[in-house]
Short mmCIF file of C-alpha atoms in Angstrom, two decimals:
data_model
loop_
_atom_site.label_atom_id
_atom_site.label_comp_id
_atom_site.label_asym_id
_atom_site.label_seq_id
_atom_site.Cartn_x
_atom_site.Cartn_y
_atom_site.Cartn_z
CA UNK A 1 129.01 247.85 14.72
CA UNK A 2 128.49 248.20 11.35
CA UNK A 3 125.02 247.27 9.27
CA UNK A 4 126.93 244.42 7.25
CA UNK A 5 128.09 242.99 10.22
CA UNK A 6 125.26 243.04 12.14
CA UNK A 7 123.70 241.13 9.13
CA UNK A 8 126.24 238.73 8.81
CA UNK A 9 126.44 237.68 12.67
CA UNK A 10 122.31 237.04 12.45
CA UNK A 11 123.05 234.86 9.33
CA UNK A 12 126.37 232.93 11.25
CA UNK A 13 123.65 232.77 14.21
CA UNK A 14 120.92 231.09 12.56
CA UNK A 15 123.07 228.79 10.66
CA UNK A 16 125.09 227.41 13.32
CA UNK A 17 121.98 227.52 15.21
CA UNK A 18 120.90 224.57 12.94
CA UNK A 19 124.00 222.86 12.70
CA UNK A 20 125.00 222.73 16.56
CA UNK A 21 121.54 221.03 17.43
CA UNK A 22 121.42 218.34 14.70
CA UNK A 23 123.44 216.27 17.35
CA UNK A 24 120.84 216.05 19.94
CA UNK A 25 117.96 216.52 17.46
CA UNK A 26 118.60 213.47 15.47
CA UNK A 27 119.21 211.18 18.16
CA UNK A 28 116.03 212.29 19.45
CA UNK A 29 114.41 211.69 16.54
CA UNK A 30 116.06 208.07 15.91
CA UNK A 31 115.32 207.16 19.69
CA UNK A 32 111.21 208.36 18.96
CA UNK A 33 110.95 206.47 15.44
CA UNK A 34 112.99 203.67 16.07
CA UNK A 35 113.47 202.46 19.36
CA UNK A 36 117.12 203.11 19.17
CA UNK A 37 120.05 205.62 18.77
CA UNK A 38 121.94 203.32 16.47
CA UNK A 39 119.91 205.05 13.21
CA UNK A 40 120.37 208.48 14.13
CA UNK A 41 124.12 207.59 15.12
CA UNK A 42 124.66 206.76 11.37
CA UNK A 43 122.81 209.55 10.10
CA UNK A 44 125.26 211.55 12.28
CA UNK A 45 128.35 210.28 10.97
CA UNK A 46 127.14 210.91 7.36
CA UNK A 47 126.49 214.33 7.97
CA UNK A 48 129.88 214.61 9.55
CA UNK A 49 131.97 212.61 7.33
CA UNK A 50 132.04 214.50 4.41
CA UNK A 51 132.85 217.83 5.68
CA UNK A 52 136.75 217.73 5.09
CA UNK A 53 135.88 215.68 1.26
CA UNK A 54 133.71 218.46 0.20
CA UNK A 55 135.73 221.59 1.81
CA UNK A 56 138.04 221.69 -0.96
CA UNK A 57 135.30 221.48 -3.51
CA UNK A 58 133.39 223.76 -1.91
CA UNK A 59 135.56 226.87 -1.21
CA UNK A 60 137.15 226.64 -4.89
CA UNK A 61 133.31 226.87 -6.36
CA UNK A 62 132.68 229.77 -3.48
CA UNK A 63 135.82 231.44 -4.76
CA UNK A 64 135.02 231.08 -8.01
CA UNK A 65 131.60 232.69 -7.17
CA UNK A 66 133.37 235.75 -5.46
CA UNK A 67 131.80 237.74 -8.40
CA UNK A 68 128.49 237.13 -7.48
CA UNK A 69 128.99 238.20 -3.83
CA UNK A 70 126.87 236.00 -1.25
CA UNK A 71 124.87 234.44 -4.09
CA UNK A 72 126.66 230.90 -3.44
CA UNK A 73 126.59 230.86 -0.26
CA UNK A 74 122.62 232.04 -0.14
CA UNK A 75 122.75 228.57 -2.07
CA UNK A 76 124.80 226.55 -0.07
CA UNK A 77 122.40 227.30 3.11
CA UNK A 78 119.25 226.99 1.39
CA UNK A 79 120.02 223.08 0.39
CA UNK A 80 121.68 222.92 3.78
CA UNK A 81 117.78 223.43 5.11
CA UNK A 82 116.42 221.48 2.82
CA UNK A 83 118.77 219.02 3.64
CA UNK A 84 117.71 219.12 7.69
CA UNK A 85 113.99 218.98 6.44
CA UNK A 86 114.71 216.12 4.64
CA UNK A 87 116.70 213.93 7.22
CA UNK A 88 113.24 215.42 9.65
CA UNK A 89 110.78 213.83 7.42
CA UNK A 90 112.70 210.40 5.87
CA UNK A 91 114.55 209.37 9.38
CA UNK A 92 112.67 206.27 10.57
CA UNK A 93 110.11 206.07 7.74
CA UNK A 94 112.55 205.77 4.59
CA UNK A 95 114.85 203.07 3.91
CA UNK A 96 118.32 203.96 5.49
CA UNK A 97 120.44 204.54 2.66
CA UNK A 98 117.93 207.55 1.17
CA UNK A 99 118.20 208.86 4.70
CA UNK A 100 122.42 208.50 4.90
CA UNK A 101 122.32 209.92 1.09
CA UNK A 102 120.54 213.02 2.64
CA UNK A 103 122.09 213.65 5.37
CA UNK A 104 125.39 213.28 3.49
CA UNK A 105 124.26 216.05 0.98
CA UNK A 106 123.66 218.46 4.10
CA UNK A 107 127.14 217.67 5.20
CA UNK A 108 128.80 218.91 1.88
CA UNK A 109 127.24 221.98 2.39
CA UNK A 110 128.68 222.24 6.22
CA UNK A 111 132.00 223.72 5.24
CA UNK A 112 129.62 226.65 4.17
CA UNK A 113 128.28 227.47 7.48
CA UNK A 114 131.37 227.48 9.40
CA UNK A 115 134.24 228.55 7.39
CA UNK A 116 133.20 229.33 3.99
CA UNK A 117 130.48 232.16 5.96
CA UNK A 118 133.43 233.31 7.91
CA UNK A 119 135.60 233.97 5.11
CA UNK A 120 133.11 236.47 3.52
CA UNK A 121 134.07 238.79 6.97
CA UNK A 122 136.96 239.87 5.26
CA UNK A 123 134.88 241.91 2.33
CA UNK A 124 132.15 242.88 4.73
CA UNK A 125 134.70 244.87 7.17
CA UNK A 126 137.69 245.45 5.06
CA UNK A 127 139.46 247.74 8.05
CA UNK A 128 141.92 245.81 9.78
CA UNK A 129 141.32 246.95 12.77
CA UNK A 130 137.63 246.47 12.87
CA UNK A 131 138.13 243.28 11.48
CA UNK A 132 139.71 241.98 14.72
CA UNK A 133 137.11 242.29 16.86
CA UNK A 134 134.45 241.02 13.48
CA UNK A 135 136.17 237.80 14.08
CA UNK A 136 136.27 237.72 17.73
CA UNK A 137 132.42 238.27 17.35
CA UNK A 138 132.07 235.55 15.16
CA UNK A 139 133.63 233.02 17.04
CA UNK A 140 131.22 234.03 19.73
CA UNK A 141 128.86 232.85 17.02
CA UNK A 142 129.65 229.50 17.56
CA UNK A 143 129.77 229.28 21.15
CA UNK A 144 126.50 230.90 21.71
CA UNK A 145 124.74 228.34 19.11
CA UNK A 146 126.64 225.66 20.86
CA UNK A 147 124.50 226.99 24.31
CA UNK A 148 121.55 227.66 22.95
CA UNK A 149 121.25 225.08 20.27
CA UNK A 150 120.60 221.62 22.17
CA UNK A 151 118.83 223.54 25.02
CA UNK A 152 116.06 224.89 22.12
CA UNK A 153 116.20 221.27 20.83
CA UNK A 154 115.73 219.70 24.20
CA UNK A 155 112.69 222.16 25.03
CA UNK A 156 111.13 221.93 21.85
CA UNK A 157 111.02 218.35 21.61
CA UNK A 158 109.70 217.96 25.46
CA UNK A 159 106.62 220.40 24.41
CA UNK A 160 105.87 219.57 20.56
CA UNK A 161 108.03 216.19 19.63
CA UNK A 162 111.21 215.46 18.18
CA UNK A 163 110.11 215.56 14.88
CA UNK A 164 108.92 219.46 15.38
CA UNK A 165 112.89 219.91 17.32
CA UNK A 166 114.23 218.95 13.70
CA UNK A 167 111.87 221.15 11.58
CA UNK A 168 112.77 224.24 13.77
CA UNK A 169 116.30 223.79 12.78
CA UNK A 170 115.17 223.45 9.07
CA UNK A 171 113.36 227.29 9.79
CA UNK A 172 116.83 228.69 11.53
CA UNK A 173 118.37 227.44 8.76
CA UNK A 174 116.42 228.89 5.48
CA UNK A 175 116.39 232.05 7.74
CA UNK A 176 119.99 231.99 7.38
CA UNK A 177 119.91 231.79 3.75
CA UNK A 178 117.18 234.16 3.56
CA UNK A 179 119.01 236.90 5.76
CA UNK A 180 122.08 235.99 3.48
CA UNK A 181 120.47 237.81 0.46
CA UNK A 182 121.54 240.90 2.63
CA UNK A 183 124.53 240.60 2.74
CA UNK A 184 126.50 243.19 0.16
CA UNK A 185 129.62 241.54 -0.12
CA UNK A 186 132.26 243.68 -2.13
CA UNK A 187 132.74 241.96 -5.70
CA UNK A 188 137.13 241.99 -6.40
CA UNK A 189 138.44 244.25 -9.09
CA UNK A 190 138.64 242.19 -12.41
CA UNK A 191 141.84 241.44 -13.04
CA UNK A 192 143.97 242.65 -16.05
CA UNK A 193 143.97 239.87 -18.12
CA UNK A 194 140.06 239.58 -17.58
CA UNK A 195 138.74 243.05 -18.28
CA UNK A 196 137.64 243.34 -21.79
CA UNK A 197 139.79 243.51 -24.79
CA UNK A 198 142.20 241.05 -23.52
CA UNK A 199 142.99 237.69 -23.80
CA UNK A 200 143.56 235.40 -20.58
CA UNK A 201 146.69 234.10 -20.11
CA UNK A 202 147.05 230.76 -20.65
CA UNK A 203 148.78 230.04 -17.37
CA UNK A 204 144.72 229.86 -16.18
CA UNK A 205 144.17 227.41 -13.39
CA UNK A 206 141.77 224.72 -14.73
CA UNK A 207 138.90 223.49 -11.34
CA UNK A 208 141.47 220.49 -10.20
CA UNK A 209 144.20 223.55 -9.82
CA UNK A 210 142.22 225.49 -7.72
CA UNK A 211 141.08 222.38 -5.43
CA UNK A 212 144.64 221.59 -4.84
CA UNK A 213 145.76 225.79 -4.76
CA UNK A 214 144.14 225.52 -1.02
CA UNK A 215 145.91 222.74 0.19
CA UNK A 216 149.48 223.82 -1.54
CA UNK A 217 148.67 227.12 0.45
CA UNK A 218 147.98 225.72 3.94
CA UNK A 219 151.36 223.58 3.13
CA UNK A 220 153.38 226.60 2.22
CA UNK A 221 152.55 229.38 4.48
CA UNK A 222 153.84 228.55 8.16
CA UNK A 223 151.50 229.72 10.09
CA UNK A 224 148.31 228.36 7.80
CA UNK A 225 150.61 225.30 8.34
CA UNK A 226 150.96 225.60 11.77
CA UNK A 227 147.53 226.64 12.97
CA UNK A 228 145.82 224.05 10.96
CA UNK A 229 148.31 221.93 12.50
CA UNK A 230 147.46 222.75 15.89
CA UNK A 231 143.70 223.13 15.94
CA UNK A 232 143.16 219.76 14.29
CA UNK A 233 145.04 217.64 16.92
CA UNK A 234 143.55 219.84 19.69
CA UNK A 235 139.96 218.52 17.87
CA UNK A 236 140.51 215.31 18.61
CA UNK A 237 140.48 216.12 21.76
CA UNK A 238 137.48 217.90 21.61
CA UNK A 239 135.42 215.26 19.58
CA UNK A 240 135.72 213.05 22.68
CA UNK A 241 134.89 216.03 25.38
CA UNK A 242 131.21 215.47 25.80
CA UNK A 243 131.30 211.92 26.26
CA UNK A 244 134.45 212.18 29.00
CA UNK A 245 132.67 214.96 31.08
CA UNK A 246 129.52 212.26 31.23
CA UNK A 247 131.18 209.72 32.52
CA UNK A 248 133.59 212.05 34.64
CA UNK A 249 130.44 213.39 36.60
CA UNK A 250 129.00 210.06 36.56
CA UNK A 251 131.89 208.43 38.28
CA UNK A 252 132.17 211.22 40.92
CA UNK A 253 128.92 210.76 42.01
CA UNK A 254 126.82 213.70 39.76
CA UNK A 255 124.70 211.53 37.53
CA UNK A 256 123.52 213.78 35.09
CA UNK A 257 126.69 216.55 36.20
CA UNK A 258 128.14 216.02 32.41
CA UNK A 259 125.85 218.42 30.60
CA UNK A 260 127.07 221.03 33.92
CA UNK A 261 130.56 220.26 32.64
CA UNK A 262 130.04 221.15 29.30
CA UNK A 263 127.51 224.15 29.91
CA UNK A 264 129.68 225.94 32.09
CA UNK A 265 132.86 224.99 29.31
CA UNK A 266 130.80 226.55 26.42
CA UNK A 267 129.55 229.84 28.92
CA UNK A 268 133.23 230.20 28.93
CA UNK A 269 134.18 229.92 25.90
CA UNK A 270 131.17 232.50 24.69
CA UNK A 271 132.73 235.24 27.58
CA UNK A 272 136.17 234.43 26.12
CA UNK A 273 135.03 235.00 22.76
CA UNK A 274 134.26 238.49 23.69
CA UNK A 275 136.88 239.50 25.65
CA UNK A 276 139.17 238.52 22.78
CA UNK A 277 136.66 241.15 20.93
CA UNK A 278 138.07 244.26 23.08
CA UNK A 279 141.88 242.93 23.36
CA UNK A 280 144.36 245.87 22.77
CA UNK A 281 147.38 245.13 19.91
CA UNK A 282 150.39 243.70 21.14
CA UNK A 283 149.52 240.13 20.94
CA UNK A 284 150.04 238.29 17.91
CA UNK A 285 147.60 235.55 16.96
CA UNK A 286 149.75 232.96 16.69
CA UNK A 287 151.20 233.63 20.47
CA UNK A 288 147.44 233.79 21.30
CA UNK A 289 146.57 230.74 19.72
CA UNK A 290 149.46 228.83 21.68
CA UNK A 291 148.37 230.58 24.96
CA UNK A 292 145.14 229.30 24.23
CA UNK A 293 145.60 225.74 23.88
CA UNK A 294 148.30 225.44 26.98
CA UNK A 295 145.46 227.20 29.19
CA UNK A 296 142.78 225.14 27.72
CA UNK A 297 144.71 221.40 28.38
CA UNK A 298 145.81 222.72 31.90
CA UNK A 299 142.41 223.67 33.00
CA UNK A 300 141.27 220.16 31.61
CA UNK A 301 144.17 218.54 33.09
CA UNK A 302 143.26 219.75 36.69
CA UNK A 303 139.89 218.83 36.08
CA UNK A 304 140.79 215.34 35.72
CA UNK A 305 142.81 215.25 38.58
CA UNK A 306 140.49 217.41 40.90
CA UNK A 307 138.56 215.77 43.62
CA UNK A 308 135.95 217.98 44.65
CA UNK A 309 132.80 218.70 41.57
CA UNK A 310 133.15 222.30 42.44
CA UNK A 311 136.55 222.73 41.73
CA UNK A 312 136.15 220.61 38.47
CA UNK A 313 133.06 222.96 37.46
CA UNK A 314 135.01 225.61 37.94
CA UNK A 315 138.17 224.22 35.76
CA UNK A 316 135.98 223.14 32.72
CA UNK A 317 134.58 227.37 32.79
CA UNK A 318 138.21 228.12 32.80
CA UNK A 319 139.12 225.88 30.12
CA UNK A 320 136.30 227.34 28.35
CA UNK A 321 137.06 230.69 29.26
CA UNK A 322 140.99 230.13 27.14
CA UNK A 323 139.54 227.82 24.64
CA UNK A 324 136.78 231.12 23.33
CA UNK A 325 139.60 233.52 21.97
CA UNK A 326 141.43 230.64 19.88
CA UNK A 327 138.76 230.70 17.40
CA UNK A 328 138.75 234.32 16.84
CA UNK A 329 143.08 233.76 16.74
CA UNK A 330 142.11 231.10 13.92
CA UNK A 331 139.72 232.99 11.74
CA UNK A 332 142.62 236.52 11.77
CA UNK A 333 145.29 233.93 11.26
CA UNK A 334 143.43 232.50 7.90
CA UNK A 335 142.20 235.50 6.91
CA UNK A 336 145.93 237.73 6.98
CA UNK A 337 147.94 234.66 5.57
CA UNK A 338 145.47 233.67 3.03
CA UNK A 339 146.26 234.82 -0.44
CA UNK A 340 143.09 236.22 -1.69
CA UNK A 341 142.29 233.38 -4.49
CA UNK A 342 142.21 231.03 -2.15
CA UNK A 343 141.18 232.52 1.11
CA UNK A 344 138.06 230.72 0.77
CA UNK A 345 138.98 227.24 0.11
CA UNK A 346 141.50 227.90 3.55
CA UNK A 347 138.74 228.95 5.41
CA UNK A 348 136.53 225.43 4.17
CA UNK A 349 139.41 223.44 4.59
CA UNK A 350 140.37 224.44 8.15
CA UNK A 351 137.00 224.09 9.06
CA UNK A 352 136.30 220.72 7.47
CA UNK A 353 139.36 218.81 8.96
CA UNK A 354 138.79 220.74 12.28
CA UNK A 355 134.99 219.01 11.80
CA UNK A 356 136.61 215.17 10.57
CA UNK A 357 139.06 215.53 13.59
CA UNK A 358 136.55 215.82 15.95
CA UNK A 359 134.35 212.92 14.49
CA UNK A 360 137.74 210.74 14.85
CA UNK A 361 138.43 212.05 18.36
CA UNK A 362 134.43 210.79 19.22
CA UNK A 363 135.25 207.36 17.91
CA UNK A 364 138.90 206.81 19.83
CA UNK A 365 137.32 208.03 22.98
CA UNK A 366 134.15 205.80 22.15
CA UNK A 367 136.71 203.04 21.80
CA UNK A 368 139.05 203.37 24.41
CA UNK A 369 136.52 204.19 27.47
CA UNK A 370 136.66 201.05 28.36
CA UNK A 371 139.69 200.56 28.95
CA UNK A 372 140.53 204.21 30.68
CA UNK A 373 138.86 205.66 34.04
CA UNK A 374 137.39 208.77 33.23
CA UNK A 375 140.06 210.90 35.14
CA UNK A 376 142.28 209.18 32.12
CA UNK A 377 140.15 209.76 29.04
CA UNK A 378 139.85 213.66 30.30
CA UNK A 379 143.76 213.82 30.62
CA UNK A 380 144.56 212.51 27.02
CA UNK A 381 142.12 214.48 26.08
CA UNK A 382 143.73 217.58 27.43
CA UNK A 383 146.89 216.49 26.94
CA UNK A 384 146.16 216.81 22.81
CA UNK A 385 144.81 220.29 23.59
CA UNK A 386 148.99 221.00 24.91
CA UNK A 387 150.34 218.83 21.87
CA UNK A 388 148.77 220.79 19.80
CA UNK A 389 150.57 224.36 21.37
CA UNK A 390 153.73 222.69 20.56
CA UNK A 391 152.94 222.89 16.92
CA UNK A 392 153.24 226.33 16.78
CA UNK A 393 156.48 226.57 18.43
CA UNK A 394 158.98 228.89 16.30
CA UNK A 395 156.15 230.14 13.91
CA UNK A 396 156.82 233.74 12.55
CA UNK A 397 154.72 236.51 14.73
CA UNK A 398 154.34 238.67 11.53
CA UNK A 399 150.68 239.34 10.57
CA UNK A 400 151.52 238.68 7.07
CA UNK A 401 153.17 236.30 4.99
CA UNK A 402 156.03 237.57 2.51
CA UNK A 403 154.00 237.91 -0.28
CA UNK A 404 150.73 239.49 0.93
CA UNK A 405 148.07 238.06 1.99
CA UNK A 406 146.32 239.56 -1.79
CA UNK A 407 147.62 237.94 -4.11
CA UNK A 408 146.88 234.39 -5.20
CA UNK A 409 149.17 231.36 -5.76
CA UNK A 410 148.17 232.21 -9.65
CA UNK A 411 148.57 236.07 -9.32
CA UNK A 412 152.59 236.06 -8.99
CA UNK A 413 154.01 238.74 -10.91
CA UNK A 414 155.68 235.94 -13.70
CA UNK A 415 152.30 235.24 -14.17
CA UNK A 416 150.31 238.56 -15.16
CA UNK A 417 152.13 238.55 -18.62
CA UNK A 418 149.01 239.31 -21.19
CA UNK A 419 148.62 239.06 -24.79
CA UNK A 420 147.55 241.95 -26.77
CA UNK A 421 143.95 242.57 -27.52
CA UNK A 422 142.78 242.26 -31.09
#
């Protein structure tokens, strides 16, 4: 493993860290301050809301920051802590709508921490081979913050007080942006018509251009199309996952057996996140993906239709065990298809409406509990994971699309016509 990389998983580590126990921290925090979770489950949904807004705003200033290597993104993650510090020292003492205003600003910068750090992997390990198993790695990322995350919370707030919990995710999270500073992220070869001398073409894409250049690309490209597709519905499914596993184990007789259910689930994922780090060629990503999702929604299928707690412990590890590897499918998928002007703004957007999907998912199941047994909620739930395998039915296996994933939407030969220098 390289030095870059090693650098750039402690940074993905720290900041998802942070952003994988606000959850628990802030309802802590609401529940010491106020009484009640109702604050800190507003405060929640403004830092979640504005992920897939801001993604497209986001990536195209990231992109357009390209030249400065990590300097926006050392940016993005220092308001991003200042953000969490903020939310730690208004929440119950401010009026609501300065806390909502600041949690919302920590949620534009979101997009950052998942997919806009992820998309810097591909000028930190430019080898495609290596690069495989970089993304495998940091998909791992995310499961082991997702572990270790609420536990730290959980522990720190029993010992020192929910209002410490919050400020320790503030620390992870400047430590990300410090350990960012690190990171020596190739600058891209000037381009023709802006090296020196020559005049740009006027064919230049204005800010609104570039903000729509990601979408037009996730639309175009069949397998950004597809995977975005896919992942998305399959979120909705997982939005609503912690709340069915509570009430799953509750029903069954294991009051408390929920957090089990979804310890075991994210174990999985982490060891299937690093198996998919040592998988041979042979495989596509797209295939993978597919196998993925069918594994995952048949493992939570038979979960909700298992009678003994054993055998649905087992089932949610298993689910977890084919749900680790799609991540790592994702992040190749985005970054081979992905022309490179707007390989950013794909990785922000795919994360963002993966992020809004699962908020949505969290409300339906909130809303339709009561009318479902749990057995019920668990199998719509996993039958979205299968849905979403069906959306990448008939979806080209080639590892790129036909015109490379280097070259952006603006970059097409018509296009690189100059004028002559004076």
């Amino acid at each position: 493993m390289g030095r870059g990389l090693r650098g750039y998983l402690a940074t993905a580590t720290c900041a998802r860290l942070a952003d994988d126990g606000m959850a628990v921290s802030v309802t802590l925090l609401a529940l010491h301050r106020t009484g009640s979770a109702a604050q800190g489950a507003a405060v929640l949904a403004a830092w979640m809301a504005p992920h897939a807004v801001a993604a497209p705003l986001t990536g195209a200033l990231a992109a357009r920051a390209r030249g400065a290597g990590a300097a926006f993104h050392v940016a993005a993650l220092g308001v991003f802590a200042a953000a969490i510090a903020g939310v730690a020292l208004t929440l119950g003492r401010a009026p609501v709508p300065v806390v909502l205003a600041v949690a919302a600003l920590g949620g534009c910068c979101g997009p950052m921490v998942t997919g806009g750090l992820s998309s810097l992997l591909a000028g930190l390990v430019p080898d495609s081979g290596a690069r495989a198993r970089a993304y495998a790695l940091d998909a791992a990322t995310y499961n082991a913050a997702g572990i270790a995350a609420p536990a730290a919370v959980t522990t720190t707030a029993g010992v020192w007080g929910a209002g410490p919990a919050m400020a320790t995710l503030a620390v992870s999270a400047a430590g990300a942006a410090g350990l960012a500073t690190t990171l020596r992220v190739p600058r891209p070869a000037a381009r023709r018509a802006d090296r020196p001398g020559r005049r740009r073409s006027p064919s230049r894409s204005p800010l609104w251009e570039e903000l729509l250049g990601g979408l037009r690309v996730l639309w175009r490209i069949p397998a950004l199309r597809g995977i975005t597709a896919a992942t998305s519905l399959a979120f909705v499914g997982v939005g609503g996952l912690a709340p069915a596993a509570v009430v799953l184990a509750d029903e069954r007789g294991y009051p408390g057996g929920g957090g089990l259910l979804l310890t075991v689930l994210a174990a999985g994922a982490l060891v299937g996140a690093l198996g998919a780090a040592r998988r041979g060629p042979g495989l596509s990503d797209v295939r993978l993906a597919g196998i993925c999702l069918v594994g995952t929604g048949a493992a939570l299928l038979g979960a909700a239709t298992a009678g003994p707690h054993p055998v649905c412990v087992a089932l949610f590890a298993l689910a977890g065990l084919f749900d680790g590897p799609l991540l790592a499918a994702t992040l190749r998928i985005r970054a081979d298809h992905a022309p490179l002007a707007v390989r950013t703004q794909v990785f922000t957007l795919g994360a963002g409406l993966k992020t809004t999907a699962a908020s949505a998912g969290a409300a339906l199941t909130a809303a339709s509990a009561s009318a479902l047994s749990p057995a019920q909620l668990l199998a719509g739930l996993a039958a979205l994971q299968l849905a979403g395998a069906t959306l990448l039915y008939g979806i080209p296996h080639s590892a790129h699309p036909e015109e490379g994933p280097e070259k952006g939407p603006e970059e097409g030969p018509e296009q690189r016509t100059e004028e002559p220098g004076p």
